[in-house]
Structures are given as structure tokens and as C-alpha cells.
Coordinates of C-alpha atoms in Angstrom, one line a residue:
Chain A
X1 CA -22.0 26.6 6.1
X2 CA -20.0 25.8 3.2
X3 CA -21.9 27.1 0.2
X4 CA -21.7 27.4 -3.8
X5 CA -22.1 30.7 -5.6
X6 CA -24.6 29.9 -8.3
X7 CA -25.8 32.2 -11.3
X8 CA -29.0 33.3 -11.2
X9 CA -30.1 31.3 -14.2
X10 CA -28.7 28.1 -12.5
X11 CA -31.1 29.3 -9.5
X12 CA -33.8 29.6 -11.8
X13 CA -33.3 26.3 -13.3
X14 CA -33.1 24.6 -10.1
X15 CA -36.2 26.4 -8.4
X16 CA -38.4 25.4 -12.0
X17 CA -37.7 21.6 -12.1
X18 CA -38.4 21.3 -8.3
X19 CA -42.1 22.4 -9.1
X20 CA -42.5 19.8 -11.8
X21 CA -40.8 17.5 -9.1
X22 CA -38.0 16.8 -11.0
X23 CA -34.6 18.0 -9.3
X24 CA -31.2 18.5 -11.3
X25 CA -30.0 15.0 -10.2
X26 CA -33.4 13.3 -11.7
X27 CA -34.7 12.5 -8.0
X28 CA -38.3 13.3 -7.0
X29 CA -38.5 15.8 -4.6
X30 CA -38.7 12.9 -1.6
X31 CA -36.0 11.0 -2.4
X32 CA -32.7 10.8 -1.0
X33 CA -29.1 10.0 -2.6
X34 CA -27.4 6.7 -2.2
X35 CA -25.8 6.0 1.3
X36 CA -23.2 4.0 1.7
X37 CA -22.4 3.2 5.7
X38 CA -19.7 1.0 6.7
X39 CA -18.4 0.5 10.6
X40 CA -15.5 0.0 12.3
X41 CA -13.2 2.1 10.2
X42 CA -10.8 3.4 12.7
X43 CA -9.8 0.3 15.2
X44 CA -8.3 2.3 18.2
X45 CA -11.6 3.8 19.2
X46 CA -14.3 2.0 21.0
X47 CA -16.7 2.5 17.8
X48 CA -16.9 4.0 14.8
X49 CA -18.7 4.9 11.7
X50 CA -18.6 6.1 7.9
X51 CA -21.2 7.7 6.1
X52 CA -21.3 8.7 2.3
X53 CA -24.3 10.7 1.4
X54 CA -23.7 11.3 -2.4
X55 CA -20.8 14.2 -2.0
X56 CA -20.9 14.2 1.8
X57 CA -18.7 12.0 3.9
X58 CA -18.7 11.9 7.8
X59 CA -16.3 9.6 10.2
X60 CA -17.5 9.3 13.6
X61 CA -15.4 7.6 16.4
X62 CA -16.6 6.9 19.7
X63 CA -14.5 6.4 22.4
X64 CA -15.7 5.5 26.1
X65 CA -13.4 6.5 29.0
X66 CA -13.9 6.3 32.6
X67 CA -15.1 9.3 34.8
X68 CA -17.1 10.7 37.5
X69 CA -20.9 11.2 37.0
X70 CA -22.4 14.8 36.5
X71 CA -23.8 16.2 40.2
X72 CA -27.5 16.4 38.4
X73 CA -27.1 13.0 37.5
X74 CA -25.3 10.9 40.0
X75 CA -26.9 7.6 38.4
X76 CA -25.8 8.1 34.8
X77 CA -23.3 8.1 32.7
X78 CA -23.3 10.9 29.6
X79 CA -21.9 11.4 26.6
X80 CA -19.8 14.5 25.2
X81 CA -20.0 15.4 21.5
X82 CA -17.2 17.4 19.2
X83 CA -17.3 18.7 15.9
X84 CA -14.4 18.7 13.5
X85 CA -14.6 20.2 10.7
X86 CA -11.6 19.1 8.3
X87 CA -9.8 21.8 6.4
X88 CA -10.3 19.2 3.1
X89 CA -13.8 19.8 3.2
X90 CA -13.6 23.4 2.5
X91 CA -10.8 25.7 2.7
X92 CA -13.1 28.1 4.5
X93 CA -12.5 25.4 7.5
X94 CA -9.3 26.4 7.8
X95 CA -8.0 27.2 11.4
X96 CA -10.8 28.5 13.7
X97 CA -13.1 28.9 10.1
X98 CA -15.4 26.0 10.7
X99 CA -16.0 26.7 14.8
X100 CA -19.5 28.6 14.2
X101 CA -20.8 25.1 11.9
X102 CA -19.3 22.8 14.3
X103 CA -20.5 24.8 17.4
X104 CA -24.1 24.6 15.9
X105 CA -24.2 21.0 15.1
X106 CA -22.9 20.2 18.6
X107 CA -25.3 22.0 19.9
X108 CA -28.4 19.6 17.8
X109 CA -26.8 17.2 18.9
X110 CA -27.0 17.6 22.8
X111 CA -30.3 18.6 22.4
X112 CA -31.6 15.8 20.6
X113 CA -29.6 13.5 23.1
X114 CA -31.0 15.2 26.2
X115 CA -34.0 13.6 26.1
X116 CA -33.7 10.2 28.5
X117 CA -35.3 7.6 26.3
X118 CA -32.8 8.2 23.4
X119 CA -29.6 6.6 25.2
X120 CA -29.8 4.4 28.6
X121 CA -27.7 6.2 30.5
X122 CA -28.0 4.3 33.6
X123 CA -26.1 1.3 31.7
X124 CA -23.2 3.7 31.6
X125 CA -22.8 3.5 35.1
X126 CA -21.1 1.6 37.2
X127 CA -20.4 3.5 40.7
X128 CA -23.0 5.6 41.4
X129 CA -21.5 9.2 42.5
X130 CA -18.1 8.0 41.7
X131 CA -17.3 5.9 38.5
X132 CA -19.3 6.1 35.0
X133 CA -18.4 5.3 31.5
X134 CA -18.4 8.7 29.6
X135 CA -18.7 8.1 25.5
X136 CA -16.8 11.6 23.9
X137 CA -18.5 11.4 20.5
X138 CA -16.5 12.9 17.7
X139 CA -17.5 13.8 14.3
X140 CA -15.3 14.6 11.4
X141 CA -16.5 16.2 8.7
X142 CA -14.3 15.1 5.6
X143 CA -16.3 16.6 2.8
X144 CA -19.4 18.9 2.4
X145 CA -22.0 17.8 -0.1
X146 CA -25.0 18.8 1.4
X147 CA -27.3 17.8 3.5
X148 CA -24.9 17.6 7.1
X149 CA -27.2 17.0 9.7
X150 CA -28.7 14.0 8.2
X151 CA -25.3 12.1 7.4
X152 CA -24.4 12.8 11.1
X153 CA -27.3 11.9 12.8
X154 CA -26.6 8.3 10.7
X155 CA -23.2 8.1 11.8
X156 CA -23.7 8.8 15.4
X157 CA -26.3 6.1 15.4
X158 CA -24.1 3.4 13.5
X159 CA -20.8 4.6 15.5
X160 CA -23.0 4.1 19.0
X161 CA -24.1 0.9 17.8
X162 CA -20.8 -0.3 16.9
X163 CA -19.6 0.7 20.6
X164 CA -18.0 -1.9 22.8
X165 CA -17.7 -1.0 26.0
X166 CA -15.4 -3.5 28.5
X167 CA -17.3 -5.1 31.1
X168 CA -16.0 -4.0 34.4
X169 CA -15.7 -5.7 37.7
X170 CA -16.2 -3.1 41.3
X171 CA -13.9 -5.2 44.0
X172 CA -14.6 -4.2 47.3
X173 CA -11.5 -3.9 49.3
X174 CA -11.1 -4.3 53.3
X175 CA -10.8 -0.7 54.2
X176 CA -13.7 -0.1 51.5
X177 CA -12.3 1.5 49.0
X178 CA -13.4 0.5 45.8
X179 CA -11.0 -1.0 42.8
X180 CA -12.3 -1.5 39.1
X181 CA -11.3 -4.6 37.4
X182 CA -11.2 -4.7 33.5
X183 CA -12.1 -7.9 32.4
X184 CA -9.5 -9.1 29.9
X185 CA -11.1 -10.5 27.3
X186 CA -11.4 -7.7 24.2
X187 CA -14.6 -9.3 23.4
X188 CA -16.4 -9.3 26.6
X189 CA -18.4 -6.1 26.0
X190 CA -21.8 -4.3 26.7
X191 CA -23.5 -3.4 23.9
X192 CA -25.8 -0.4 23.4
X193 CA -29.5 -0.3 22.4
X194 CA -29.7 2.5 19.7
X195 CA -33.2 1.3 19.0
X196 CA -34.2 4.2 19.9
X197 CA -31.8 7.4 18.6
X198 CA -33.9 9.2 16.1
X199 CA -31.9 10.1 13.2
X200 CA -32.3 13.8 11.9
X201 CA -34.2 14.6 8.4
X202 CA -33.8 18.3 6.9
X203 CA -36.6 19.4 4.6
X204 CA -35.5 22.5 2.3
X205 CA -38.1 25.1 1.3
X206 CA -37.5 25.9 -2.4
X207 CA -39.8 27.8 -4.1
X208 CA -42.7 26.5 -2.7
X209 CA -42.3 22.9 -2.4
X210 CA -39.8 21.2 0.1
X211 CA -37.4 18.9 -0.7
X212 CA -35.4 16.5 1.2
X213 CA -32.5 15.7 1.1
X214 CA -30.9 18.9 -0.5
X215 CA -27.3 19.1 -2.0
X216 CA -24.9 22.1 -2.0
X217 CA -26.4 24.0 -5.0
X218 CA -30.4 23.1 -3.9
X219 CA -29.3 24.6 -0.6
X220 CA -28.4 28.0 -1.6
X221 CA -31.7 28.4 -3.5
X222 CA -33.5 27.8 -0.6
X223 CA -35.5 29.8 1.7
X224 CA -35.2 28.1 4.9
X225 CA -34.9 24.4 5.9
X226 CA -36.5 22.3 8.4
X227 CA -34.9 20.4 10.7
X228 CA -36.6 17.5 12.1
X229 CA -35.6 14.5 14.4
X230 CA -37.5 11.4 14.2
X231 CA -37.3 8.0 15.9
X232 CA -38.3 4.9 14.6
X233 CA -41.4 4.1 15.9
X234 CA -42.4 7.7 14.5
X235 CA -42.0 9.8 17.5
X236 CA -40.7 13.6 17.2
X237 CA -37.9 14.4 19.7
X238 CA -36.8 17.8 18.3
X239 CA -37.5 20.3 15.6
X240 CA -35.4 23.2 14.3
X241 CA -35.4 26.0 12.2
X242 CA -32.7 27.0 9.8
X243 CA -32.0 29.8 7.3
X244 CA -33.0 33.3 6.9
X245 CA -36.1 33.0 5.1
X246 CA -39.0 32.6 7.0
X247 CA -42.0 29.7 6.4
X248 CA -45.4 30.1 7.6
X249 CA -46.9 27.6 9.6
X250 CA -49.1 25.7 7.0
X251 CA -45.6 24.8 5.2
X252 CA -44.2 23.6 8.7
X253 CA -47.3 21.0 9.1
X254 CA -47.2 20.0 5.3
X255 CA -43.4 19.4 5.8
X256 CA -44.0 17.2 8.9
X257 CA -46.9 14.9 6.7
X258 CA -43.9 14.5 4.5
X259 CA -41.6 12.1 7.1
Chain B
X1 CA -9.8 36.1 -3.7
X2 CA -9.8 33.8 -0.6
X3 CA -6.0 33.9 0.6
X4 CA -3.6 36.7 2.4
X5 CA -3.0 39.3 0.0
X6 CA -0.3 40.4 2.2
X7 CA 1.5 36.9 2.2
X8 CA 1.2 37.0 -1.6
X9 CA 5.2 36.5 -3.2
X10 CA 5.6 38.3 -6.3
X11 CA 8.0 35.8 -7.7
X12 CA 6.2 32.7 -6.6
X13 CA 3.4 30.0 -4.7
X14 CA 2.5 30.3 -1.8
X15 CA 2.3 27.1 -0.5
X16 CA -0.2 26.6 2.6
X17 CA -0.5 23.4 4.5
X18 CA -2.0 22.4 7.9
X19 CA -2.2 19.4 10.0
X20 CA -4.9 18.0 11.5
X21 CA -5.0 15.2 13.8
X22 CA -8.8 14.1 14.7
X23 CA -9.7 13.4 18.1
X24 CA -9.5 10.0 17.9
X25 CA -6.6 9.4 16.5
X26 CA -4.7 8.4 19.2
X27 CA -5.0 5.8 22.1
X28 CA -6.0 8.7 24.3
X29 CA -8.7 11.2 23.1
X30 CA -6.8 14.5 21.6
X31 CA -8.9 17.6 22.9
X32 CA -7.7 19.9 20.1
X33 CA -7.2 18.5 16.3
X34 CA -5.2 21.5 15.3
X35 CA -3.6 24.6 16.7
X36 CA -1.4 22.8 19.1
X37 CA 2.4 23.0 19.4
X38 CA 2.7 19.8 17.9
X39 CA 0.1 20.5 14.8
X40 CA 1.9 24.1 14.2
X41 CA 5.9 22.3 14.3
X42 CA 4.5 19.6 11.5
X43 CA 2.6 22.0 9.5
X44 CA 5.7 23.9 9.2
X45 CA 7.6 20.7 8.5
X46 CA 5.5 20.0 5.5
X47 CA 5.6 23.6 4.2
X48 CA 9.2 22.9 4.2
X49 CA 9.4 19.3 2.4
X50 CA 6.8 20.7 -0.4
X51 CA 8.5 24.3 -1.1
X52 CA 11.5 21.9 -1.9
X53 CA 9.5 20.5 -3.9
X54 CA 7.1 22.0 -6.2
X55 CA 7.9 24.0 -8.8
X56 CA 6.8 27.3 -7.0
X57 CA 8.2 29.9 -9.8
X58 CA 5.6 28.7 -12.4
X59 CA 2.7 30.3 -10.0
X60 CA 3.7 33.6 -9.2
X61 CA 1.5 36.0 -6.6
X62 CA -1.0 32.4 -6.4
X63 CA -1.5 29.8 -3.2
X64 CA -1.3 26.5 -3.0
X65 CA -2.9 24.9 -0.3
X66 CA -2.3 21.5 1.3
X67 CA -4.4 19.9 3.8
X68 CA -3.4 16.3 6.1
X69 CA -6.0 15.0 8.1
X70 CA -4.6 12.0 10.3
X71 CA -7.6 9.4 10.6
X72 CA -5.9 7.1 12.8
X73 CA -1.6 7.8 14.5
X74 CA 0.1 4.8 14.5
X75 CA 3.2 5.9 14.2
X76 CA 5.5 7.7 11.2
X77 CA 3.0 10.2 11.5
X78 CA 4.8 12.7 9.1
X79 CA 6.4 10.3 6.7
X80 CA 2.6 9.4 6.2
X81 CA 1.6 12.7 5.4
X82 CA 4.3 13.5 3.2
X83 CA 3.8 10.4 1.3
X84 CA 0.0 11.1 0.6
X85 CA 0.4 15.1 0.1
X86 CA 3.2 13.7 -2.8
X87 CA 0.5 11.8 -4.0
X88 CA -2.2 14.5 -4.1
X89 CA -0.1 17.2 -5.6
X90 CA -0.1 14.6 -8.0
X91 CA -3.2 14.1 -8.7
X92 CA -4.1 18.0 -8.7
X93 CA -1.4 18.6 -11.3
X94 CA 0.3 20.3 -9.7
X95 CA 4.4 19.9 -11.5
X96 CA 7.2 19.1 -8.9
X97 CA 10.9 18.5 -9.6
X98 CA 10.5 15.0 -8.1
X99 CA 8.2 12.5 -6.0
X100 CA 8.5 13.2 -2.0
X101 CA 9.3 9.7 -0.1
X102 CA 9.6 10.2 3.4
X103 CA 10.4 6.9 6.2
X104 CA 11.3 7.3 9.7
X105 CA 13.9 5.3 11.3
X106 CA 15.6 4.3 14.5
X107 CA 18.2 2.1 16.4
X108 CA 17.2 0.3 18.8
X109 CA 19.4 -2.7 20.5
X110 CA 22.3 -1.5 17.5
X111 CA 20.1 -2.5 14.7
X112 CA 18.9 0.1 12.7
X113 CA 15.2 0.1 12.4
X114 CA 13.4 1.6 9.4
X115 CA 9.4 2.8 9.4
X116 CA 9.0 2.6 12.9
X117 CA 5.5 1.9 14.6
X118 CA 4.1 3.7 18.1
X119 CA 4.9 1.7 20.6
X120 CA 8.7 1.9 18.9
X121 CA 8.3 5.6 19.0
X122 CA 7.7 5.4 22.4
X123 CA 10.2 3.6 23.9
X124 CA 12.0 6.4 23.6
X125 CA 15.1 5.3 21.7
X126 CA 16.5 7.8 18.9
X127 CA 14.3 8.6 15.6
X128 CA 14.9 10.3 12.8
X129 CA 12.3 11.4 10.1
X130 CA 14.0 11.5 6.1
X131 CA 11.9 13.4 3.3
X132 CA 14.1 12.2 0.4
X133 CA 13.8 13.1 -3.6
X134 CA 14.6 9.9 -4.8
X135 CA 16.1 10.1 -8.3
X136 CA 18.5 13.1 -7.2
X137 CA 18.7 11.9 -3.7
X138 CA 18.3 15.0 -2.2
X139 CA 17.0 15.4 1.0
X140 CA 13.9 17.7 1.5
X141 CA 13.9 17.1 5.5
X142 CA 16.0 15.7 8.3
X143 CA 14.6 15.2 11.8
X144 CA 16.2 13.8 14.7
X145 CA 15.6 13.6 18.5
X146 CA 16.8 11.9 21.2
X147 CA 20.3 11.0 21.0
X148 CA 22.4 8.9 18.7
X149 CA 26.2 8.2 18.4
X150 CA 27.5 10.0 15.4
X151 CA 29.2 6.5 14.0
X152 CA 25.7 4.9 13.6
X153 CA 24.2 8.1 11.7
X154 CA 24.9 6.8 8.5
X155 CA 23.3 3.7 9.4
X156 CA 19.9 4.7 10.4
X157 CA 20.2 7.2 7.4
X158 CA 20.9 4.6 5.2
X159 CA 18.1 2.7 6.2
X160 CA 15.9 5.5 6.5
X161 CA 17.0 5.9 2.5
X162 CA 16.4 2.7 1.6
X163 CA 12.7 2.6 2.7
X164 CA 12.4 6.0 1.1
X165 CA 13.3 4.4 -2.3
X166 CA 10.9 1.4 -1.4
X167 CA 7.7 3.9 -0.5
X168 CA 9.1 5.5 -4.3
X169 CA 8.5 2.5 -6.5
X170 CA 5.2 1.9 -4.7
X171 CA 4.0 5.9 -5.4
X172 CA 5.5 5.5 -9.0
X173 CA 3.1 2.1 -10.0
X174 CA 0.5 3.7 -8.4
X175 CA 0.8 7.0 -10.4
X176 CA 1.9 5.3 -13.8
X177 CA -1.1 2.7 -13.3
X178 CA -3.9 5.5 -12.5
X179 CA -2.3 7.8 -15.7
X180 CA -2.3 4.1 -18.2
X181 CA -6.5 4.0 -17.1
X182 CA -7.6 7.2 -17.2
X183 CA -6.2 7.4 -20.5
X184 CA -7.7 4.7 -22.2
X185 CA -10.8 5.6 -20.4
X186 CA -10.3 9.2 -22.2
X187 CA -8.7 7.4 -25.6
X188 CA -12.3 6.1 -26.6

């Protein structure tokens, strides 16, 4: 991950005030940065999304495309994620630099998106066995400030909620072979329910409270980060651990009171 | 010490660009933003334009690195990214002999077409891509495909020029209007 080399004084500094709860920015130790989100920024995709979290900024275009449902799932449409990560963010990104982040965050995603209730994939379908809707999902990551997973997870869920898909029309033919009929009208469009997508919140272990929230210089003092996914009506869908450090499990459960 | 220490010129920059289209750039869904034919023949391009450009003996044995990331293609994809890498170096500080205006143009139906959108790009008539210095009216690049009777290159040059000269006046009000407030934010 894109990372700051910090003095050991700076380290010092930064691990002291977060035990009086007072981190460099004058935040408590709870609360987040100012986020800015704004939607449909890029106009040839079927939805998209902005996210500015204090130094971070994310663009997230959605576009749906036809295709055939997976043989699991002969019902359902799916959705396809990709990570870019932009050269401006870092110069480490350069080429094949960023690959290991973006392989990583693709990977959180999928698994936070496996589980059914998040998206309703049956909407997405419109043959069974033969014709779905497909969204490919594709984040870019403009600028590293900290804190990625919980700017994406935001994005994702205002890019699918901005997502219009075009209403089709199945028209049977004689010989029974099946034709799909856009309907013409740019505005005649299924929506999606995102009611449900859990956005994700990373708690930082420094010293030994946790913050949340964490920007580039808080995140290389810490020992290891918490990655949890929560919905809205307060349900866990997916935990993870980063970092090398390790946490014991009475720091995991205090973390979890936090959210 | 982040860069190549074998590419390193003794005399002068480095200067490093790439290209990046994101996926969804285009009407249909790129699979790879960079790495491509296409991304590798534009990052060259650009080295090209801004080794014209900047003023590479000041920095010997040093890089300079310039990254384009296209949001959203449209059309005149390079002249875009000439245009805003002009206005970054810029803003980094970075000293160059002049601003770098680029404009694409074409002739369609015998009219010489200047800036020219996608769906003119794709109809598959002749295009050529111009990075101009303005003042000295040199030109940096020259692109062309397709092909194009010799008697009407001077037109769609011309043209190409003019809008070059056009994109110039807007960079320059920019510039001169960002330097006039940062300096009386600083004068106080």
C-alpha cells in the first residue's frame, strides 16, 4: 500500500496524542474526515460515483452489459469488479506496481458481494440460462490519502445506486428464438436497491487504542487494522484482518462495540 | 532513489510519462487501462512533445515523471493530454521553453475540421494531431493517418494551428490568473 516514511519522533508524537484521544488533525479517535460524494461524474457509463475522503479520491463507473448467466447461477445476473490504481496516486503504481493493492481490494470486494442479500441478482436477469445484465464495476484510485477501503466501499454503493439499467423487452419469434428489444427511451430504467450493501469501516490499532478512519501517516504507526463490513440495519457481512502486527481477541470485540 | 539508475542521462531529465485510459472511458468497457499497443504508442507520443519541451539540461542525472489518466475518451484524446500535462508542468514548476497547445483536425466533405469529436474520429476520414509551441510556432508533434491529398495539408494544418493558438490564450489566462491570486494571497 502506498505508505509515508515517518521519523521516529513523528511516530512517537502520533502514537502519544492518540492516547489522550487527540489525533494530529484534532479529530477524536471516532471521528471521520469530511466526505464529499457527488454522482454521475462520467456520463458514458451506466453509473458512477466520486468520493473525497480528506486526501483520498476514488471514481467508480458502473457499466451494465449484456451476457450469459454463470452455470452455478442460471437465474442471476452478477457483477465483475476491477481495480485501477492510477499512476497519479503514487508513482509506486506505475506499470504493474499497483496489481498486489488492486488484487486485494478486488478480492474484499467479491467477498463482501457474495453474500445474496447484498445485491438482488435475480433483477439482473432477464433469460434465464441465456441473457443477464452483467454490471463490471470499476474503481479508480486517483489519490491515496488513507483509509481506501472505506472510500471504496462508499463509492461502489453511490455508483450502484446511481445505475440505470435499460428496461428490455424478450420477443418471442415463430421458430422460438428469442430477440431482446431495448426500449428507447434513455429514461426508462430499473433501478437498484442498494438498501442493503454494507459499506466497509477500517479500525487501526495504534498503541493501544483504535482509531477509525486512519490517514497515511496514522497508518504506518499502526500495528494492524480491522476491517469490518457493516450494513445498515447493523448486520456484519464480513470481517478482515490486515497488517503484520497481531491483536488479541479482546481488542477485536472492543473494536466491534466501536461501529 | 525510486527511478532506473541505468536510464539515468548524465547531461540531462529524464522525462517519464504514461497513459492511462480507465475502463470506462470508452462506450465499450476497456479490459486493460494501460500496457496496450495503443497506451505504449501515446506514452511515447507525449515523451516526445514534452522532451521538446522542457528545459531538460537544467536537471541533469534527475527524472521527471508525467502521468495522464483519461477519465472519460471523447475524442482528441492526446491533444487533451498534452494540453493538461502543459498545464501541470506548470504548476509543478517545472521551466519550459514555451506552453504545449495541441488540437486535432480533419477534412471531412472538403472542409477542414478542427478539434474533432468521436464519432468524427470514427467515420474514418483523415486526422491529424498538431502539438504546437505557440509563440515560436514550432511544432513539437505531427500525426497523421488515413489519407489526405497533399494540396489540402496546409489546410487542415492551418486549422489545426489556429485552434492550437486558441487552446493557448485560454492556458495563458488561466496560468496568469492562478499566479495574480496566489500572490496576493502570499503578499499579505
Amino acid at each position: 500500500m502506498a505508505s509515508v516514511v515517518l521519523s521516529e519522533a513523528e511516530k512517537v508524537y502520533i502514537v502519544h496524542g492518540i492516547q489522550e484521544d487527540l489525533r494530529v488533525d484534532g479529530r477524536g479517535c471516532e471521528d471521520y474526515r469530511c466526505i464529499e460524494v457527488e454522482t454521475d461524474v462520467v456520463s458514458n457509463t451506466s453509473g458512477s460515483a466520486r468520493v473525497k475522503l480528506g486526501h483520498t479520491d476514488i471514481l467508480v463507473g458502473v457499466k451494465a452489459e449484456m451476457g450469459t448467466p454463470k452455470l452455478e447461477n442460471p437465474n442471476e445476473g452478477y457483477l465483475e469488479f476491477f481495480v485501477d490504481c492510477s499512476a497519479n496516486a503514487t508513482p509506486e503504481f506505475e506499470g504493474r506496481g499497483g496489481e498486489e493493492l488492486a488484487t486485494e481490494i478486488v478480492n474484499t470486494l467479491y467477498r463482501i458481494f457474495s453474500n445474496e442479500s447484498t445485491i438482488d441478482v435475480k433483477s439482473l436477469c432477464i433469460n434465464p440460462r441465456e441473457h443477464c445484465w452483467v454490471l463490471y464495476v470499476d474503481v479508480l484510485l486517483l489519490e491515496c490519502g488513507g483509509n481506501l477501503f472505506d472510500a471504496i466501499s462508499i463509492a461502489v454503493k453511490a455508483a450502484l445506486f446511481n445505475t440505470r439499467i435499460p428496461k428490455v423487452r424478450v420477443l418471442e419469434d415463430e421458430e422460438g428464438s428469442k430477440e431482446i428489444e431495448l426500449s428507447d427511451d434513455p429514461f426508462d430504467c430499473i433501478r437498484l436497491n442498494v438498501d442493503n450493501v454494507p459499506c466497509i469501516i477500517t479500525l487501526s490499532k495504534i498503541g493501544c487504542r483504535h482509531v477509525v478512519d486512519a490517514t497515511l501517516q496514522e497508518e504506518a504507526c499502526s500495528l494492524a487494522s480491522l476491517l469490518l463490513s457493516v450494513t445498515s440495519r447493523g448486520t456484519l457481512t464480513c470481517m478482515k484482518k490486515l497488517g503484520n502486527g497481531s491483536l488479541d481477541p479482546e481488542s477485536i470485540f472492543e473494536m466491534m462495540e466501536v461501529r | 532513489m525510486r527511478g532506473s539508475r541505468s536510464k539515468a542521462l548524465h547531461d540531462r531529465a529524464l522525462v517519464n510519462c504514461q497513459y492511462s485510459m480507465a475502463t470506462f472511458s470508452t462506450g465499450e468497457r476497456k479490459r486493460r487501462p494501460h500496457g496496450d499497443r495503443k497506451s505504449s504508442e501515446m506514452t511515447l507520443h507525449l515523451k516526445q512533445t514534452f522532451e521538446a519541451a522542457i528545459l531538460t539540461q537544467l536537471y541533469p542525472r534527475s527524472q521527471i515523471d508525467i502521468y495522464v489518466q483519461i477519465l472519460q475518451a471523447d475524442g482528441g484524446n492526446y491533444c487533451a493530454c498534452v494540453n493538461a500535462a502543459t498545464l501541470a508542468t506548470i504548476d509543478a514548476g517545472i521551466p519550459m521553453r514555451d506552453y504545449v497547445c495541441a488540437s486535432s483536425a480533419g477534412f471531412i466533405e472538403d472542409t477542414p475540421l478542427a478539434d474533432l469529436n468521436y464519432v468524427e474520429e470514427a467515420a474514418g476520414g483523415p486526422q491529424v494531431a498538431l502539438a504546437l509551441l505557440p509563440k515560436s510556432d514550432q511544432i513539437a508533434l505531427l500525426e497523421m493517418n488515413s489519407r489526405l491529398h497533399e494540396d489540402h495539408l496546409e489546410q487542415v494544418i492551418e486549422a489545426a494551428s489556429k485552434a492550437c493558438k486558441d487552446v493557448y490564450a485560454v492556458l495563458d489566462q488561466v496560468v496568469r490568473d492562478h499566479v495574480h491570486e496566489v500572490t496576493t494571497l502570499l503578499g499579505e
